[in-house]
PDB file of C-alpha atoms in Angstrom:
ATOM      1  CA  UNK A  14     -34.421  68.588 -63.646  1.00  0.00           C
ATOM      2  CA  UNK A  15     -37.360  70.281 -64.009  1.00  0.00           C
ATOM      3  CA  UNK A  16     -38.433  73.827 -62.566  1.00  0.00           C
ATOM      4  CA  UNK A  17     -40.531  72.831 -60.306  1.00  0.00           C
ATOM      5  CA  UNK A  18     -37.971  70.446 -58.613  1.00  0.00           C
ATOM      6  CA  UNK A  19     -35.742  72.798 -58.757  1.00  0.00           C
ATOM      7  CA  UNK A  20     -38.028  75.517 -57.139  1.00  0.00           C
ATOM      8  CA  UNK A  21     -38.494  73.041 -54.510  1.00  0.00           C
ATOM      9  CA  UNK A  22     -34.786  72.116 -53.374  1.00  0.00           C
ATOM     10  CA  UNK A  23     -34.648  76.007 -53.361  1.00  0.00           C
ATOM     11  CA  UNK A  24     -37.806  76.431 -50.939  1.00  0.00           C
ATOM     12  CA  UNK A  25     -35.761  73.425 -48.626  1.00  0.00           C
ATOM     13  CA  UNK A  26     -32.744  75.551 -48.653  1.00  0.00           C
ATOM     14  CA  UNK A  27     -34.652  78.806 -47.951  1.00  0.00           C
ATOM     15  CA  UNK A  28     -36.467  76.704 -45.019  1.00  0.00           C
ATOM     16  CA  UNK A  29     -33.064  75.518 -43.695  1.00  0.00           C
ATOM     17  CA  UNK A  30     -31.508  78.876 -43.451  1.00  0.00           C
ATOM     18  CA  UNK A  31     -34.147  80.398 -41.962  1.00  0.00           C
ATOM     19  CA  UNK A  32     -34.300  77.570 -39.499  1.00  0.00           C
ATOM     20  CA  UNK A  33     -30.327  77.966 -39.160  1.00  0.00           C
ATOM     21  CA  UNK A  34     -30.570  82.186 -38.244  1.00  0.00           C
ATOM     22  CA  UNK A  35     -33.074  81.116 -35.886  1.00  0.00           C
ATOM     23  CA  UNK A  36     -30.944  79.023 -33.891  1.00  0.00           C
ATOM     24  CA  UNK A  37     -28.047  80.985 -34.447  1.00  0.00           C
ATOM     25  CA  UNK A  38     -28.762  84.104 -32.507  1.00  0.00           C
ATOM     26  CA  UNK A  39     -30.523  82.182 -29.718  1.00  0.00           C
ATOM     27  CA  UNK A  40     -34.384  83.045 -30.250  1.00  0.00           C
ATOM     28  CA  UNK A  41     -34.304  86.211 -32.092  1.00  0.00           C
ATOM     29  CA  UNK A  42     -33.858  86.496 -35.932  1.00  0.00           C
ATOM     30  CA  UNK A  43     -34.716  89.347 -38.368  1.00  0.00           C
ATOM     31  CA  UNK A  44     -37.887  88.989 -40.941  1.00  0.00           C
ATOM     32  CA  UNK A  45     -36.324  87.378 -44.035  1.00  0.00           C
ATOM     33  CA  UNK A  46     -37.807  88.564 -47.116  1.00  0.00           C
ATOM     34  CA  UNK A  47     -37.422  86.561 -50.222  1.00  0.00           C
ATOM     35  CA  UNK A  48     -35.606  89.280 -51.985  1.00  0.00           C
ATOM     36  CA  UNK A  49     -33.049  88.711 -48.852  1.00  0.00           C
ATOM     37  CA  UNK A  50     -32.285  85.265 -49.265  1.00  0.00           C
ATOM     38  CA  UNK A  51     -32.688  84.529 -52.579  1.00  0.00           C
ATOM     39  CA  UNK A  52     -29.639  85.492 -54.072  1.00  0.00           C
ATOM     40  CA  UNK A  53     -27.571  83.430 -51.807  1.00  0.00           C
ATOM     41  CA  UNK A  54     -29.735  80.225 -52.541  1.00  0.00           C
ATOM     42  CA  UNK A  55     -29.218  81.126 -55.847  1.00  0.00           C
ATOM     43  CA  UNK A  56     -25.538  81.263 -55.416  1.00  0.00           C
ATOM     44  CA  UNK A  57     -25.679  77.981 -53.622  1.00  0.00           C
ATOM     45  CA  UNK A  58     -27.821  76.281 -56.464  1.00  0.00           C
ATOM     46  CA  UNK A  59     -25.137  76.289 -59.150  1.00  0.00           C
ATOM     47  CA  UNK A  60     -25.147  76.718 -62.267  1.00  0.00           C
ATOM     48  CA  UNK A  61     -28.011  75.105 -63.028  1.00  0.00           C
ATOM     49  CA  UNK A  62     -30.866  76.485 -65.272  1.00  0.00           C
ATOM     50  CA  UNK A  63     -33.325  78.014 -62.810  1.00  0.00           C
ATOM     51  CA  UNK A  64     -36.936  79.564 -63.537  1.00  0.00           C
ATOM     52  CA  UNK A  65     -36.762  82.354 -60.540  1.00  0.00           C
ATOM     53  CA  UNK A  66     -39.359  84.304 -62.320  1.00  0.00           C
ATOM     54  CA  UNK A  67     -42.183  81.831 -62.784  1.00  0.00           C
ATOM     55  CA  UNK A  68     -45.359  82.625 -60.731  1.00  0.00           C
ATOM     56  CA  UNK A  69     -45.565  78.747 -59.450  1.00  0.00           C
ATOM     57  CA  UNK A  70     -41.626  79.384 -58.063  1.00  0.00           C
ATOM     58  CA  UNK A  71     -42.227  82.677 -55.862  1.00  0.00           C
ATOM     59  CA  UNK A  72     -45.828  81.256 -54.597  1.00  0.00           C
ATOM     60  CA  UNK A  73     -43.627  78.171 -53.362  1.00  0.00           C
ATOM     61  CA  UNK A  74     -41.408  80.252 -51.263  1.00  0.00           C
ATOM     62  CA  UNK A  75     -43.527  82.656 -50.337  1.00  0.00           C
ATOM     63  CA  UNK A  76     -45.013  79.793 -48.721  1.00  0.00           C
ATOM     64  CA  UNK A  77     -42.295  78.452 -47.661  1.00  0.00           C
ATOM     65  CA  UNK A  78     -41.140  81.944 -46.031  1.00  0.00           C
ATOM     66  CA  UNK A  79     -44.570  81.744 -44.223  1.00  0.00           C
ATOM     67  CA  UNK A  80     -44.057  78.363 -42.909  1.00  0.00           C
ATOM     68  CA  UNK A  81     -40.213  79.243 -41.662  1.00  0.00           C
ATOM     69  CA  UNK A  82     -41.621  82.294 -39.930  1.00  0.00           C
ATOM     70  CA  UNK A  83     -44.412  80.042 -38.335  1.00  0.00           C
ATOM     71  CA  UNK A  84     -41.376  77.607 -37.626  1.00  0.00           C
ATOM     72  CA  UNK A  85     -39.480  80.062 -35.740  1.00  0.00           C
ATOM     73  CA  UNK A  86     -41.996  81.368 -33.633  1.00  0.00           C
ATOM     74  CA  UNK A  87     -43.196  78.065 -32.650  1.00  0.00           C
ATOM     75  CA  UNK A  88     -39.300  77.038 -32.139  1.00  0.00           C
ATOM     76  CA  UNK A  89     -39.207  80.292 -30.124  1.00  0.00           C
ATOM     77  CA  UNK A  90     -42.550  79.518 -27.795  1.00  0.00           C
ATOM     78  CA  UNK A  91     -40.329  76.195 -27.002  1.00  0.00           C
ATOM     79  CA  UNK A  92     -37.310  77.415 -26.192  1.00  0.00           C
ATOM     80  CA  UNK A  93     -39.262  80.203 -23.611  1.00  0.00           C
ATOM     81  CA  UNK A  94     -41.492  77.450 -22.413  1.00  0.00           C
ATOM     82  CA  UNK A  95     -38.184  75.490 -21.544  1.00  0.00           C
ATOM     83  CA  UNK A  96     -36.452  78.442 -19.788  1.00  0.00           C
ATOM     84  CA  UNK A  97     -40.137  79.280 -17.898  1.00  0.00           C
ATOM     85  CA  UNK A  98     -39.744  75.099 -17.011  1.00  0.00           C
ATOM     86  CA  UNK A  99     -35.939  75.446 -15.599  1.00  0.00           C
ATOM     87  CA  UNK A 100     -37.032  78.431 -13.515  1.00  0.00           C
ATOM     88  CA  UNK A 101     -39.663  76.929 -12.185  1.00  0.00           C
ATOM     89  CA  UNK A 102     -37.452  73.278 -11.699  1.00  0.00           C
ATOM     90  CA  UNK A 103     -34.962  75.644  -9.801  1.00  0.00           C
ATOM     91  CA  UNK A 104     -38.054  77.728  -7.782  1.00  0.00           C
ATOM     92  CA  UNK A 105     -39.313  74.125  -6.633  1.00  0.00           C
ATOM     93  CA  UNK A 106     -35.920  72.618  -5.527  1.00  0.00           C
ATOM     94  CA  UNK A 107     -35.357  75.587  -3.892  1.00  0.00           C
ATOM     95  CA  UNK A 108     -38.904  75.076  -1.955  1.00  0.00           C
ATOM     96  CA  UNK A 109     -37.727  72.150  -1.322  1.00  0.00           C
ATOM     97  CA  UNK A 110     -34.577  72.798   0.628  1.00  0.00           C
ATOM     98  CA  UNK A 111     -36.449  75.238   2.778  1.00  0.00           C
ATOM     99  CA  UNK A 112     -38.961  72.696   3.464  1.00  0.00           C
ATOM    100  CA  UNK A 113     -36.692  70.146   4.321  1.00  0.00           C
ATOM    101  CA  UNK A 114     -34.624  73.001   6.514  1.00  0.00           C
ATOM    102  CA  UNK A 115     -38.032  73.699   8.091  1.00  0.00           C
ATOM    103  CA  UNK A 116     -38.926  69.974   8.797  1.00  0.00           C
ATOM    104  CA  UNK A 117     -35.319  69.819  10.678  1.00  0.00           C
ATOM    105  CA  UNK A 118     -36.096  72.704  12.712  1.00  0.00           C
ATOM    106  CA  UNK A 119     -39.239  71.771  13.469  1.00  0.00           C
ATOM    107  CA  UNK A 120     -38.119  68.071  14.691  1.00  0.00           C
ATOM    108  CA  UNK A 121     -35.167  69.658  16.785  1.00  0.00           C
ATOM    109  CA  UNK A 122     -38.008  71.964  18.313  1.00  0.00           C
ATOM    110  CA  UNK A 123     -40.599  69.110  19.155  1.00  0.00           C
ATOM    111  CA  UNK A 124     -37.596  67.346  20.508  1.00  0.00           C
ATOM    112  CA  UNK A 125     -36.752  69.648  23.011  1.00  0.00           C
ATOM    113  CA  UNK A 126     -40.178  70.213  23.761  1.00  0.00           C
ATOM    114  CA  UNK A 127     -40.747  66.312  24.286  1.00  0.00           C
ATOM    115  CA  UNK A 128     -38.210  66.076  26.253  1.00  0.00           C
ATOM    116  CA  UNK A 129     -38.975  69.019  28.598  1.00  0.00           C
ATOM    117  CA  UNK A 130     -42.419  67.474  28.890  1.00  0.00           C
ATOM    118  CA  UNK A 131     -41.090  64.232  29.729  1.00  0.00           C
ATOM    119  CA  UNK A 132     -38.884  65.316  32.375  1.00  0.00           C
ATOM    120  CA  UNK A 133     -41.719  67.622  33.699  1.00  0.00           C
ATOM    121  CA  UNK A 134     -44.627  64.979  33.279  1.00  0.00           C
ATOM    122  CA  UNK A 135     -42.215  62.360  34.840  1.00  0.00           C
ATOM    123  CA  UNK A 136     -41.591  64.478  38.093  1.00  0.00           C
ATOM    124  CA  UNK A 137     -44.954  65.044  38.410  1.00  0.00           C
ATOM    125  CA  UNK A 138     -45.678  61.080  38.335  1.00  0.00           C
ATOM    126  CA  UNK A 139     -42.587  60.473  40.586  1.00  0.00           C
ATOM    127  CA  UNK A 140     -42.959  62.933  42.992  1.00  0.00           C
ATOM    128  CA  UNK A 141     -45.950  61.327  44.876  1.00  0.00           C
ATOM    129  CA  UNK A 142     -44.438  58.019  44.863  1.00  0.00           C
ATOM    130  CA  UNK A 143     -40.911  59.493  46.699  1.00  0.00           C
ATOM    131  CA  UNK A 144     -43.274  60.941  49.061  1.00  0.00           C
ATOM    132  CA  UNK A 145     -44.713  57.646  49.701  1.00  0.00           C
ATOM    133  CA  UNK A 146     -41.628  56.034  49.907  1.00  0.00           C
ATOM    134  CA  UNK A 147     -40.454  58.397  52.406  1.00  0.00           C
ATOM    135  CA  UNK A 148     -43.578  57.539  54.696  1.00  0.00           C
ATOM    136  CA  UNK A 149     -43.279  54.197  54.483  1.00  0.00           C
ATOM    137  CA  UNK A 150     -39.929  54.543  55.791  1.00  0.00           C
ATOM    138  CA  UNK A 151     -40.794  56.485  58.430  1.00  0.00           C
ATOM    139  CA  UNK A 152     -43.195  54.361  59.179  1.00  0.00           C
ATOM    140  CA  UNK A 153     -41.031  51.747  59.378  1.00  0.00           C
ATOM    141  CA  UNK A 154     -38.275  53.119  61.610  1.00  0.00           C
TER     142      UNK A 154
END
């Protein structure tokens, strides 16, 4: 294995535990430096024969430090966008009851008011015609 596939499975690694610190303390992780992780990768690689020194090997994860950091923030803009989404799925049920609570009181309300203006409106409309009964049946007597 060469050094530049070996340079490679390192800037995976160093992607992958940048990725994993991300996740681990919920949307907040510390700048990594390559001098920081490094030396655990390193660890992790074996024994192997690696070329840590070579120019082509610390552009690559430089890079790849970039592109974890650019990772994480974008992972981080999701996970806010997701909270800002439940708050505002919990703001809009929550509209929602008190509009439906509203639309009950409201229908209770017309309701009562129907039915006083029935009763009123239907007097009205009886009245004259209990009068004329009453007439009629005097007149008739």
């Amino acid at each position: 294995m060469g050094g530049e596939e070996i340079a490679g499975e390192i800037v995976g690694g160093f992607a992958d535990a940048v990725a994993f610190q991300a996740e681990r303390r919920d949307g907040f992780v510390a700048d990594f430096s390559v001098e920081q992780v490094l030396p655990r990768i390193l660890q992790q690689a074996g024994p192997r024969e690696v070329e840590p020194f070579t120019e082509s090997f610390l552009r690559s994860l430089r890079s790849a430090q970039f592109f974890a950091g650019r990772y994480y923030r974008l992972w981080g803009r999701h996970h806010e966008e997701v909270r800002h989404r439940e708050a505002l799925a919990r703001d809009l049920a929550a509209l929602h009851v008190e509009k439906d609570s509203l639309v009950q009181t409201h229908a209770v309300e017309f309701q009562r008011m129907r039915a006083s203006w029935t009763f009123r409106v239907g007097r009205l409309l009886v009245a004259p015609f209990g009068a004329l009964r009453r007439v009629l049946s005097a007149a008739r007597r």
